[in-house]
Coordinates of C-alpha atoms in Angstrom, one line a residue:
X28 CA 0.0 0.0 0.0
X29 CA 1.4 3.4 -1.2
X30 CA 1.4 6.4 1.2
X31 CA 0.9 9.3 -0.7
X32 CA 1.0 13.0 0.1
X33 CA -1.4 14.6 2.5
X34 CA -4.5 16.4 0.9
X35 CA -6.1 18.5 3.9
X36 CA -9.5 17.9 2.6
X37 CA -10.8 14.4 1.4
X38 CA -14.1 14.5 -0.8
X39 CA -15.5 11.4 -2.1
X40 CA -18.1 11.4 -4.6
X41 CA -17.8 13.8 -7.3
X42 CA -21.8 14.7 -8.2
X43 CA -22.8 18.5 -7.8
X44 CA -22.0 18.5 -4.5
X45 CA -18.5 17.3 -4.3
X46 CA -17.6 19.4 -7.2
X47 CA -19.1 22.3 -5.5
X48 CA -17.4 22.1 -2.6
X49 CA -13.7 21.1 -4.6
X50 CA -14.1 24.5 -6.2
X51 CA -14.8 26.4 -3.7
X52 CA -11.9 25.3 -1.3
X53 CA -10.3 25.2 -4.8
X54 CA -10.4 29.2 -5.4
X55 CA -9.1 29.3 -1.2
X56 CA -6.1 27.4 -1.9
X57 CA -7.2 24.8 0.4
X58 CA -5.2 21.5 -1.2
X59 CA -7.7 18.8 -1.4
X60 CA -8.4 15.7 -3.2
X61 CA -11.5 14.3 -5.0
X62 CA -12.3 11.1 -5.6
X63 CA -15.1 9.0 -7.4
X64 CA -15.8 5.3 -7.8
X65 CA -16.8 5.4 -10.9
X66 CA -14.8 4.8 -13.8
X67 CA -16.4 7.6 -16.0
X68 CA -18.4 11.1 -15.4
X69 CA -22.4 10.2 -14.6
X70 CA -24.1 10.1 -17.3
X71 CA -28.0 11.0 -16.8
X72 CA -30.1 13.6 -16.1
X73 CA -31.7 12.8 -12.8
X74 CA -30.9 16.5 -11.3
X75 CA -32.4 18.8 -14.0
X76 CA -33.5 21.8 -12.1
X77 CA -31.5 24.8 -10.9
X78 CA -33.2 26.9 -8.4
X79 CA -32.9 31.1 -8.3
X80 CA -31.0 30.5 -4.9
X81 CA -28.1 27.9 -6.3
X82 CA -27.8 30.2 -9.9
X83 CA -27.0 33.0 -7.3
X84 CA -24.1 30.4 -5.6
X85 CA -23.0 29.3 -9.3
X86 CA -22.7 33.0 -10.3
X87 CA -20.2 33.7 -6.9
X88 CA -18.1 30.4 -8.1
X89 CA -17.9 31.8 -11.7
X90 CA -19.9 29.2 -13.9
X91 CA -23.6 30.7 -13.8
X92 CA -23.2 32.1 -17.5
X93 CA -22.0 29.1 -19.0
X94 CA -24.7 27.1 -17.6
X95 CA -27.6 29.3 -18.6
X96 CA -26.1 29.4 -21.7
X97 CA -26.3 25.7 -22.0
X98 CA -29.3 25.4 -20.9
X99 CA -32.5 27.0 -20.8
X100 CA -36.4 27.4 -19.0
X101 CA -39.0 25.2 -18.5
X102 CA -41.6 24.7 -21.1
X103 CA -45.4 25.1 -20.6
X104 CA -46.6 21.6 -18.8
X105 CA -49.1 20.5 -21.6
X106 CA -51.7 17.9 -20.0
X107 CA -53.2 15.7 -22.2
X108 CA -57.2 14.5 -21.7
X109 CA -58.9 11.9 -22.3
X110 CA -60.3 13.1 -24.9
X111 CA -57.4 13.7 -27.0
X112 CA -57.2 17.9 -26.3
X113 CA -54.4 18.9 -23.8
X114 CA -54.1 22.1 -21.6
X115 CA -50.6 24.2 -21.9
X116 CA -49.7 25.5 -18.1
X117 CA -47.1 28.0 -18.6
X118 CA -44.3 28.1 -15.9
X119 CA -44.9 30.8 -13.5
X120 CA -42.3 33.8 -13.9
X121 CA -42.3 36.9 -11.7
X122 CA -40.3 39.9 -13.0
X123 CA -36.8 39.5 -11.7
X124 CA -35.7 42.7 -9.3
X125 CA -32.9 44.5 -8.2
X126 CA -33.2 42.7 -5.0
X127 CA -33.4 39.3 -6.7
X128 CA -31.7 39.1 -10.5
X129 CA -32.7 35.1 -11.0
X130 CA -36.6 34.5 -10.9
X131 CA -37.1 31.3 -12.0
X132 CA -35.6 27.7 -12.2
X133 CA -33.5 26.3 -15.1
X134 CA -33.4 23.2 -16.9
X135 CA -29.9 22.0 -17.2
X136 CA -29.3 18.0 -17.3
X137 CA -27.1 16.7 -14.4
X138 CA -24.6 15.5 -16.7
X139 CA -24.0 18.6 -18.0
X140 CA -24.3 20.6 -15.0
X141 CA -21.3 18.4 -13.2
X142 CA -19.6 19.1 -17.0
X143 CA -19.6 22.5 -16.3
X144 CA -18.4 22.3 -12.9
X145 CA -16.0 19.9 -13.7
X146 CA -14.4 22.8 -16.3
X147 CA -14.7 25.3 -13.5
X148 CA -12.5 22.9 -11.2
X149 CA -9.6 22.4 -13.9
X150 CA -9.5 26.3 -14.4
X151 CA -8.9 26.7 -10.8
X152 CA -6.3 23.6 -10.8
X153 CA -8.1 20.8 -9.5
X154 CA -9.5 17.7 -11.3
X155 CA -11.8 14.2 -10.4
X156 CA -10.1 10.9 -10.1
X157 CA -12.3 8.9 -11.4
X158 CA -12.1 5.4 -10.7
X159 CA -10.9 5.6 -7.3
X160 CA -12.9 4.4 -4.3
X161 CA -12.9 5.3 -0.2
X162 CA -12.6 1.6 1.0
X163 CA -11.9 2.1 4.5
X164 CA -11.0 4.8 7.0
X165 CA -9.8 5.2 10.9
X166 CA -10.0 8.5 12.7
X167 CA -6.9 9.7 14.4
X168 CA -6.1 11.7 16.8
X169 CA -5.5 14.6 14.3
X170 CA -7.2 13.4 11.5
X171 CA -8.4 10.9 9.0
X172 CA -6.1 7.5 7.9
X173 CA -8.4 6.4 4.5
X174 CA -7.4 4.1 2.2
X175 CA -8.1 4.7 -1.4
X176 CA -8.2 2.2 -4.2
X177 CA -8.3 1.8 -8.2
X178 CA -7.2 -0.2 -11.1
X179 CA -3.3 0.7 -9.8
X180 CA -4.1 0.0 -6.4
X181 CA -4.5 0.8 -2.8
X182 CA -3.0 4.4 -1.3
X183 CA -3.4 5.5 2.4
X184 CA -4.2 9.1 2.6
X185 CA -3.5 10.8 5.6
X186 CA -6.1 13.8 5.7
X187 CA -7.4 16.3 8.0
X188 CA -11.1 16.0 6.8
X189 CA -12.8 13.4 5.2
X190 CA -16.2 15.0 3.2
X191 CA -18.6 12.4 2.3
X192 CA -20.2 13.4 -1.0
X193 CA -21.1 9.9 -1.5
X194 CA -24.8 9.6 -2.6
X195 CA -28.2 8.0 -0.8
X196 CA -26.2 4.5 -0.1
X197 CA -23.5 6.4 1.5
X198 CA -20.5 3.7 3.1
X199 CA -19.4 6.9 5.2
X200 CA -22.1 7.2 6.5
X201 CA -23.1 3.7 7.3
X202 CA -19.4 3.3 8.9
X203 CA -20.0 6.3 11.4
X204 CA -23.2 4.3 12.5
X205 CA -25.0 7.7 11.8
X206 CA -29.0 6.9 11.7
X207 CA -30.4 8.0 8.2
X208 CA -34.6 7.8 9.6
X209 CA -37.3 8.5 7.0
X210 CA -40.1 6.7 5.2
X211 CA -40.5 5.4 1.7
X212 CA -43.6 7.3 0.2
X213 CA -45.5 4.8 -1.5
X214 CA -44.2 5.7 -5.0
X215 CA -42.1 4.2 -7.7
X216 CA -41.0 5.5 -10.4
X217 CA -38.3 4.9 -13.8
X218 CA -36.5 8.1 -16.0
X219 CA -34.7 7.5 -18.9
X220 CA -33.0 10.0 -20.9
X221 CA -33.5 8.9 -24.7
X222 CA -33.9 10.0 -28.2
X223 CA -37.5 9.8 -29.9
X224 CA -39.5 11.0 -32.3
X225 CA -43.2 12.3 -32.5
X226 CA -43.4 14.5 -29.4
X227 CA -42.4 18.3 -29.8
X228 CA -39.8 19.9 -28.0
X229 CA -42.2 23.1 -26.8
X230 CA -43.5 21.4 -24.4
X231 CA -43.5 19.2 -21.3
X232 CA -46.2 16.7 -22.2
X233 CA -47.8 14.6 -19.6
X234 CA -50.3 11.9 -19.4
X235 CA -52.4 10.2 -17.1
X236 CA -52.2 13.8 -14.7
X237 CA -53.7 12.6 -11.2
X238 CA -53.1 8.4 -11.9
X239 CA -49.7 7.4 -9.8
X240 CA -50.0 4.1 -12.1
X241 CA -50.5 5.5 -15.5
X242 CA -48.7 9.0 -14.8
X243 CA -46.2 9.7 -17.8
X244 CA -44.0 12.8 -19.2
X245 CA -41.7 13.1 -21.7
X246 CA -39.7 16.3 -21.2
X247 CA -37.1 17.9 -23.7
X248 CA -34.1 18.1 -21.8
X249 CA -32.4 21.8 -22.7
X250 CA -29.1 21.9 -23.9
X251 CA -29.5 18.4 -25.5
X252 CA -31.0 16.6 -28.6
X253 CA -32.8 13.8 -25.7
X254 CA -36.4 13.9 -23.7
X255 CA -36.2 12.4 -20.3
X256 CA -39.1 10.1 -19.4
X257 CA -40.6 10.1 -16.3
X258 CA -43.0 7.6 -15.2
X259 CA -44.8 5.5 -12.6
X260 CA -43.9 2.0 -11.8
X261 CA -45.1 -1.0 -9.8
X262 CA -44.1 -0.8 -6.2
X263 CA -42.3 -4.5 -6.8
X264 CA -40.7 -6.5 -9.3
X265 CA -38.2 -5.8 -12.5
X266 CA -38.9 -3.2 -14.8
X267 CA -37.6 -3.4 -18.2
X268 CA -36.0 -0.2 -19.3
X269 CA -35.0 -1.4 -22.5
X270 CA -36.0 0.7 -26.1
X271 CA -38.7 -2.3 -26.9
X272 CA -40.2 -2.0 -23.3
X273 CA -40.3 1.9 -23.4
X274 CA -41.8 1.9 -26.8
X275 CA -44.5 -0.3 -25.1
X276 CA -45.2 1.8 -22.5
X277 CA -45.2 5.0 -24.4
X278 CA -47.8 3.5 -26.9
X279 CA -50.0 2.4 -23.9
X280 CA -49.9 5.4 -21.7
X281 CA -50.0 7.8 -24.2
X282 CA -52.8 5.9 -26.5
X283 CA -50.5 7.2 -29.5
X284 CA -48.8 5.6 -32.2
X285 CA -46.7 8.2 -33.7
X286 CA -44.2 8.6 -31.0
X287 CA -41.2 6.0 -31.2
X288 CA -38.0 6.1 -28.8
X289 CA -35.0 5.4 -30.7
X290 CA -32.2 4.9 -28.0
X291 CA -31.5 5.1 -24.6
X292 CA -28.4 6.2 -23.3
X293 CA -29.2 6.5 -19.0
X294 CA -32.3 4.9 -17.8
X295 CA -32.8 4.3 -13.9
X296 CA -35.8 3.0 -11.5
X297 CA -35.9 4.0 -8.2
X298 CA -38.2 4.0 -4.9
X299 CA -38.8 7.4 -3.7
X300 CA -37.6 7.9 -0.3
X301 CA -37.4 11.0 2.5
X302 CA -34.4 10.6 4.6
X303 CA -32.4 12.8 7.1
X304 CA -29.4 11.8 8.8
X305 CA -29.2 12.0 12.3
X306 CA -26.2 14.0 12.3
X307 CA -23.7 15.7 9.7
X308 CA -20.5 15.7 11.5
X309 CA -18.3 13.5 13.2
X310 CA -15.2 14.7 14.4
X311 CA -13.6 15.4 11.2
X312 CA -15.7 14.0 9.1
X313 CA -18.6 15.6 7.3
X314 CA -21.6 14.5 5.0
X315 CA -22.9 17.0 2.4
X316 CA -25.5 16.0 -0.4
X317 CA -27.2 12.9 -0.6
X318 CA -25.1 11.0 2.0
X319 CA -27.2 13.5 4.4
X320 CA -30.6 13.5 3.1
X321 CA -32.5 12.8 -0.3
X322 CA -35.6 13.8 -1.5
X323 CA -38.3 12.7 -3.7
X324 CA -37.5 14.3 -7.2
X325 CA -41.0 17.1 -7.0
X326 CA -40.0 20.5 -6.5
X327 CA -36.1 20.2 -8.0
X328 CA -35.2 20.9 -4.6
X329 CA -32.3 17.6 -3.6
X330 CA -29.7 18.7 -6.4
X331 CA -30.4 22.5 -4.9
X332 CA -29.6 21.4 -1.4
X333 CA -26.8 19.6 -2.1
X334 CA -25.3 22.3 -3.8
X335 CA -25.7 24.7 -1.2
X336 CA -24.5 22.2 1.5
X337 CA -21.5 22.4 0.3
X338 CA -21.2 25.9 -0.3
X339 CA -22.4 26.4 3.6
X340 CA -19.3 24.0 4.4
X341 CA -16.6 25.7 2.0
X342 CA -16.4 28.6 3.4
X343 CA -16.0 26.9 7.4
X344 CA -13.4 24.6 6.7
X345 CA -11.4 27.6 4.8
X346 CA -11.7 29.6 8.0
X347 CA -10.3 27.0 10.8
X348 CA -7.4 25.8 8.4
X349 CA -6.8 29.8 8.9
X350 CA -7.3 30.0 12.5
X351 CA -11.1 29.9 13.3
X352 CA -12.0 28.1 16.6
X353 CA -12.9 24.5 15.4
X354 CA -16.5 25.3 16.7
X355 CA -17.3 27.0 13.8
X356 CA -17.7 23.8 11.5
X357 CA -20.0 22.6 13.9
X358 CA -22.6 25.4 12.7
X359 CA -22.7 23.4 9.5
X360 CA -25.2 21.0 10.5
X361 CA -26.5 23.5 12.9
X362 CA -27.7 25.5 9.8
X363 CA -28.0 23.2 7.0
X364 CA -29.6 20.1 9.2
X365 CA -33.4 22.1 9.5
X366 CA -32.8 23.4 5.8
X367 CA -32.9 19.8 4.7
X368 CA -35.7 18.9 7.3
X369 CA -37.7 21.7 5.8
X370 CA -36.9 20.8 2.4
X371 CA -38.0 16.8 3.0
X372 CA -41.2 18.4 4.2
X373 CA -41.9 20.3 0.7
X374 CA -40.7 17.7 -1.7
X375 CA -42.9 15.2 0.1
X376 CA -45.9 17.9 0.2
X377 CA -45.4 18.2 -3.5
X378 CA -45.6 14.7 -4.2
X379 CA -48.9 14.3 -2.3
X380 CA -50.5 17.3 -4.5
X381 CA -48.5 15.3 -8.0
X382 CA -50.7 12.3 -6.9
X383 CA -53.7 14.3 -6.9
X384 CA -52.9 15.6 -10.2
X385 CA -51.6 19.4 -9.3
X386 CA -48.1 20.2 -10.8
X387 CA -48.2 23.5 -9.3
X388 CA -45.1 25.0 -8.5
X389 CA -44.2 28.8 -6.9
X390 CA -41.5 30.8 -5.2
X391 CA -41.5 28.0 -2.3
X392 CA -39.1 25.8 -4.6
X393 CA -36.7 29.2 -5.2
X394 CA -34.8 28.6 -2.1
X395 CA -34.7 32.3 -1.7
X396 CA -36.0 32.6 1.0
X397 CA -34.1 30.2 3.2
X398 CA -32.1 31.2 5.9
X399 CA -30.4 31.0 9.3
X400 CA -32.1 33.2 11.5
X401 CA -31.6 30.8 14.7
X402 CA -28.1 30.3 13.6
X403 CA -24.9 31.1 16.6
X404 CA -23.8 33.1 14.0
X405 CA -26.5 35.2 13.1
X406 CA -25.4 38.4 15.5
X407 CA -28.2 41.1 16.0
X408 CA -28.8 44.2 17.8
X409 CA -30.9 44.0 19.8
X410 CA -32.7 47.3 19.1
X411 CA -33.2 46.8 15.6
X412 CA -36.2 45.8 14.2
X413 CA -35.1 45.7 10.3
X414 CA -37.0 44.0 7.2
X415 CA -33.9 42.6 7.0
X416 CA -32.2 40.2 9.9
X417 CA -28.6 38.6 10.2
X418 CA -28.8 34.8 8.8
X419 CA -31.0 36.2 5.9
X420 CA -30.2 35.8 2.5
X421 CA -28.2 39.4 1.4
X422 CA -30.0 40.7 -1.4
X423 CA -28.4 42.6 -4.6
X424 CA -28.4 46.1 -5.0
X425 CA -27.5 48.3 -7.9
X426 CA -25.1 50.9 -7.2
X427 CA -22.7 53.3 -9.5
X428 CA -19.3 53.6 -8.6
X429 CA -17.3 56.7 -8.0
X430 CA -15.6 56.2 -11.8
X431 CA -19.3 56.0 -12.8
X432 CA -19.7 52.4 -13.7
X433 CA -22.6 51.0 -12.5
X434 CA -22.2 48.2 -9.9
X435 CA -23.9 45.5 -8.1
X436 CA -23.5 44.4 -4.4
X437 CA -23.4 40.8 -5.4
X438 CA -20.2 42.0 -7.9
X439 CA -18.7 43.3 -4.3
X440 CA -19.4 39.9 -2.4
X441 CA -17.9 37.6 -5.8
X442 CA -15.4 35.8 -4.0
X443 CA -14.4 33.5 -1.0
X444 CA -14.3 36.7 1.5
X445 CA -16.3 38.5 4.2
X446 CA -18.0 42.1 2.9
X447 CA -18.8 44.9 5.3
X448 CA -20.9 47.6 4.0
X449 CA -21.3 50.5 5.5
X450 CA -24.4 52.9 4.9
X451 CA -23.9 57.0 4.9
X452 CA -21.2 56.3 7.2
X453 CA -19.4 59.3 9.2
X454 CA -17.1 56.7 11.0
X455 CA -15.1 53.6 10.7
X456 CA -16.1 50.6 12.3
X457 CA -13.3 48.0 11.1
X458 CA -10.7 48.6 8.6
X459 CA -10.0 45.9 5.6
X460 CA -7.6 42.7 6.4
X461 CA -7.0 39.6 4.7
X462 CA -10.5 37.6 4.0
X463 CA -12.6 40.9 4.8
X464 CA -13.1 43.8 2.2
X465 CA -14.5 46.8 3.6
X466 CA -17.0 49.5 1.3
X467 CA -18.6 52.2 1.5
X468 CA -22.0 53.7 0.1
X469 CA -22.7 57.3 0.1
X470 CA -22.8 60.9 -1.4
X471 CA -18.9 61.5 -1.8
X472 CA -17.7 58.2 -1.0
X473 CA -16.7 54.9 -3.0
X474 CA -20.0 54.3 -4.3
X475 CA -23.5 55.2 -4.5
X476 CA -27.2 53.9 -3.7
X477 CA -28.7 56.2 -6.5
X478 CA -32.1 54.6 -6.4
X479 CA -31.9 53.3 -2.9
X480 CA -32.4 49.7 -3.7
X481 CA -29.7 49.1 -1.2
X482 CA -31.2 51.4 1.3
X483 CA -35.0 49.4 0.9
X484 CA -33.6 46.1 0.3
X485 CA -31.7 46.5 3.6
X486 CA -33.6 48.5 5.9
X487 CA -30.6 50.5 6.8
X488 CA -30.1 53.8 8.3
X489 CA -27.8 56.3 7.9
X490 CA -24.7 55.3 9.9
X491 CA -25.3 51.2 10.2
X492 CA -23.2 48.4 8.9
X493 CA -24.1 44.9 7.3
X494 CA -21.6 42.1 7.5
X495 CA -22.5 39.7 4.9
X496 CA -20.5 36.2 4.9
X497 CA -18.4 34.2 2.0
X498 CA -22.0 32.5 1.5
X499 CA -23.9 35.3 1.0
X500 CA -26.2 35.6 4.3
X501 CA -25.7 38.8 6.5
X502 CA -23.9 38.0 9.4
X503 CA -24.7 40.7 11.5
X504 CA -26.1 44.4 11.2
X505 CA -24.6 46.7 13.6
X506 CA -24.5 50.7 14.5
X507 CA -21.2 52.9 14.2
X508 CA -20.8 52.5 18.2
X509 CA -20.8 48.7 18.1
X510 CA -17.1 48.2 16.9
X511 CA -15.9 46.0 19.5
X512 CA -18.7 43.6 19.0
X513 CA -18.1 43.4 15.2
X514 CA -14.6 42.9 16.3
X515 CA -15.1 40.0 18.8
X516 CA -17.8 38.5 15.6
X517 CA -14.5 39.2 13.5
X518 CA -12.0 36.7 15.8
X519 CA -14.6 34.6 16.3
X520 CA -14.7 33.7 12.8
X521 CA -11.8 33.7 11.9
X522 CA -10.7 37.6 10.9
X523 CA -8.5 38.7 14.0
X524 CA -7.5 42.4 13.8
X525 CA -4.6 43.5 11.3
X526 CA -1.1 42.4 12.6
X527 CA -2.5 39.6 15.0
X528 CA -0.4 36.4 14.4
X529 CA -2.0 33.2 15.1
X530 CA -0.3 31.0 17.4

């Protein structure tokens, strides 16, 4: 067995989650390794919805305009009737704001979306090795002992962290003897990407609306030539996903014969489950994704909370491999733990209204509006009332800089940093060091809240300050006369005044 140099970070699986979570300790120079079992990239389209909240993560990480512009919206859901005439149900679309620039979900195929991200990681240095499996691990006193193998053989990695990323049947997980508790809901169900003929690509056609055993859609995947076919299966036995079998089925539920499948190239039936782990730390050892919790497919939202699981979990292990108190990585499952339990509890709510034939979908599924209110990290004063609280999401602004370019806040927070913005500020209240950048928004100074988005968006007064963290939730919102409480918030986390040394 090979010993091989010491990656601080050790993520195994590499789906949108893993990937995630590799480029964002990627762009902080954390040196990490990812790893994947399988011998080639997945290769279906199981994830295929990108929610406002995740474009807004995907924009900070630098990949949002390549994967809008590989993929695109939702068709209208056409529902078919028994009498041969459908009903088109357009997706529903509010008018983007200043406050929120992405209003609705895209369509982007898993395969491609993990492509993308895939790209994003080599332009940043890293890269997946495929083909290599976690096949056993020890926790040390200062770390992680794993043992990796592949075609070449076994390597023992020493590692600080070990990240399970690993999917639903997660080995990590099941070797920490963490409880994963849920319920099957009663439902089966087969998808199969595939090419075919005889069903347009304007719209997502359904039959069978309201019948769990006769319920079929065939939706055009954007960014791709294939349709992905959803449908329900019996709760037992094999089902034949072959082109024959399909055709069958098609023909049946349909009652057409002018729609043929040609090929399938990914096809996969599955038991829909809601699960939660019971924890999502163990010493040095996290779970993200899957491995934590999945979710029945309704609503887009398991991809979605994957993706921002590991984005919540970046940005902590950056900080303590800088000098955070370790107690900062256990806010991880203290934040992202009732996210997924909330989550669960719409996907499963949505599936009960699917089998009662409603396909209704609205700014629930958006993920804007999740947060961390509750969250040990959230610091407020206690005399402000505010529409806006620490451990919300920080909204965007649009602003015009001193040179007279216009700006947005979210262009400010791009990065893996801490932002402090201060509002018609007289005073400073902490000065820039490394992992905080410090700006200011008024007449005369850096730059300016012309229509007072940032103002409304905000609820600030003249004088106050908003810390907003590497994931884009305030962290606090404090007056010019609390400086030594944003500098106690500052340690805490990590940012220790300029010239402090760690020991």
């Amino acid at each position: 067995m090979k010993e091989l140099s010491s990656p601080v970070v050790l993520i195994c699986g590499a789906g949108a989650a893993g990937l995630t979570l590799a480029i964002d300790l990627a762009r902080r120079g954390v040196p990490f390794r990812l790893i994947d079992r399988l011998d080639c990239p997945f290769a279906g389209s199981r994830g295929k919805g990108i929610q406002p909240r995740s474009q807004e993560v995907f924009e900070d990480l630098g990949v949002l305009d390549r994967i809008v512009g590989a993929g695109g919206i939702y068709p209208p859901l056409r529902e078919y009737h028994d009498d041969g005439t459908y009903t088109d149900t357009p997706l529903e679309i509010e008018p983007a704001t200043p406050a929120e620039p992405y209003h609705f979900p895209l369509m982007l195929p898993q395969f491609l979306t993990e492509r993308l991200l895939r790209e994003r990681l080599a332009e940043l240095g890293g890269k997946v090795e495929f083909g290599r499996e976690l096949v056993g691990f020890e926790r040390t006193e200062d770390g992680v002992a794993a043992r990796v193998a592949g075609a070449t053989g076994e390597d023992l990695v020493h590692t600080l962290y070990l990240v399970a990323a690993d999917g639903g049947r997660s080995s990590i997980r099941e070797a920490l003897g963490i409880d994963f508790p849920g319920k099957t809901l009663g439902a089966r169900a087969m998808v199969a990407d595939v090419v075919l003929t005889g069903a347009s690509r304007d719209a997502w056609h359904q039959f069978n609306p309201g019948d769990m055993r006769q319920l079929m859609s065939l939706c055009p995947l954007a960014g791709t030539e294939l349709f992905q076919i959803q449908a329900a299966v019996p709760l037992e036995g094999d089902v034949d996903l072959s082109v024959v079998a399909l055709n069958a089925m098609v023909a049946e539920r349909s009652g057409r014969d002018d729609i043929r499948v040609h090929s399938v190239s990914w096809a996969s039936a599955y038991r829909m489950s809601a699960r939660l782990a019971g924890r999502y730390r163990v010493g040095r050892v996290f779970l993200i994704g899957d491995a934590a919790h999945i979710h029945p497919p309704t609503g887009g939202q398991g991809l979605n909370t994957s993706v921002q699981d590991a984005y919540n979990l970046g940005w902590k292990l950056g900080a303590v491999l800088h000098g955070a108190p370790d107690t900062l990585l256990d806010t991880y499952e203290e934040e992202r733990r009732p996210v997924a339990e909330e989550m669960l509890g719409l996907s499963t709510r949505l599936l009960d209204a699917q089998k009662r034939g409603s396909m209704r979908r609205g700014r629930e599924v958006h993920q804007l509006d999740i947060g961390y209110p509750g969250s040990s990290l959230s610091f407020e004063s206690s005399s402000r009332p505010g529409v806006l609280l620490a451990g919300d999401r920080a909204p965007d602004a649009p602003l015009r800089g001193a040179a007279g370019c216009a700006r947005r806040l979210f262009d400010l927070f791009a990065g893996p940093h801490w932002s402090l913005i201060g509002y018609e500020t007289s005073r400073d209240i902490a000065t820039p060091r490394a992992g905080l950048h410090v700006h200011h928004v008024g007449a005369g100074r850096e730059l300016s809240d012309d229509g007072g988005y940032l103002r409304d968006a905000y609820g600030l007064a003249r004088g106050e300050w908003v810390l907003v963290r590497p994931d884009g939730y305030v962290g606090a919102i404090l007056g010019s006369k609390e400086a030594d409480a944003l500098e106690s918030y500052l340690v805490s986390v990590g940012l220790p005044p300029v010239g402090h040394v760690h020991g």
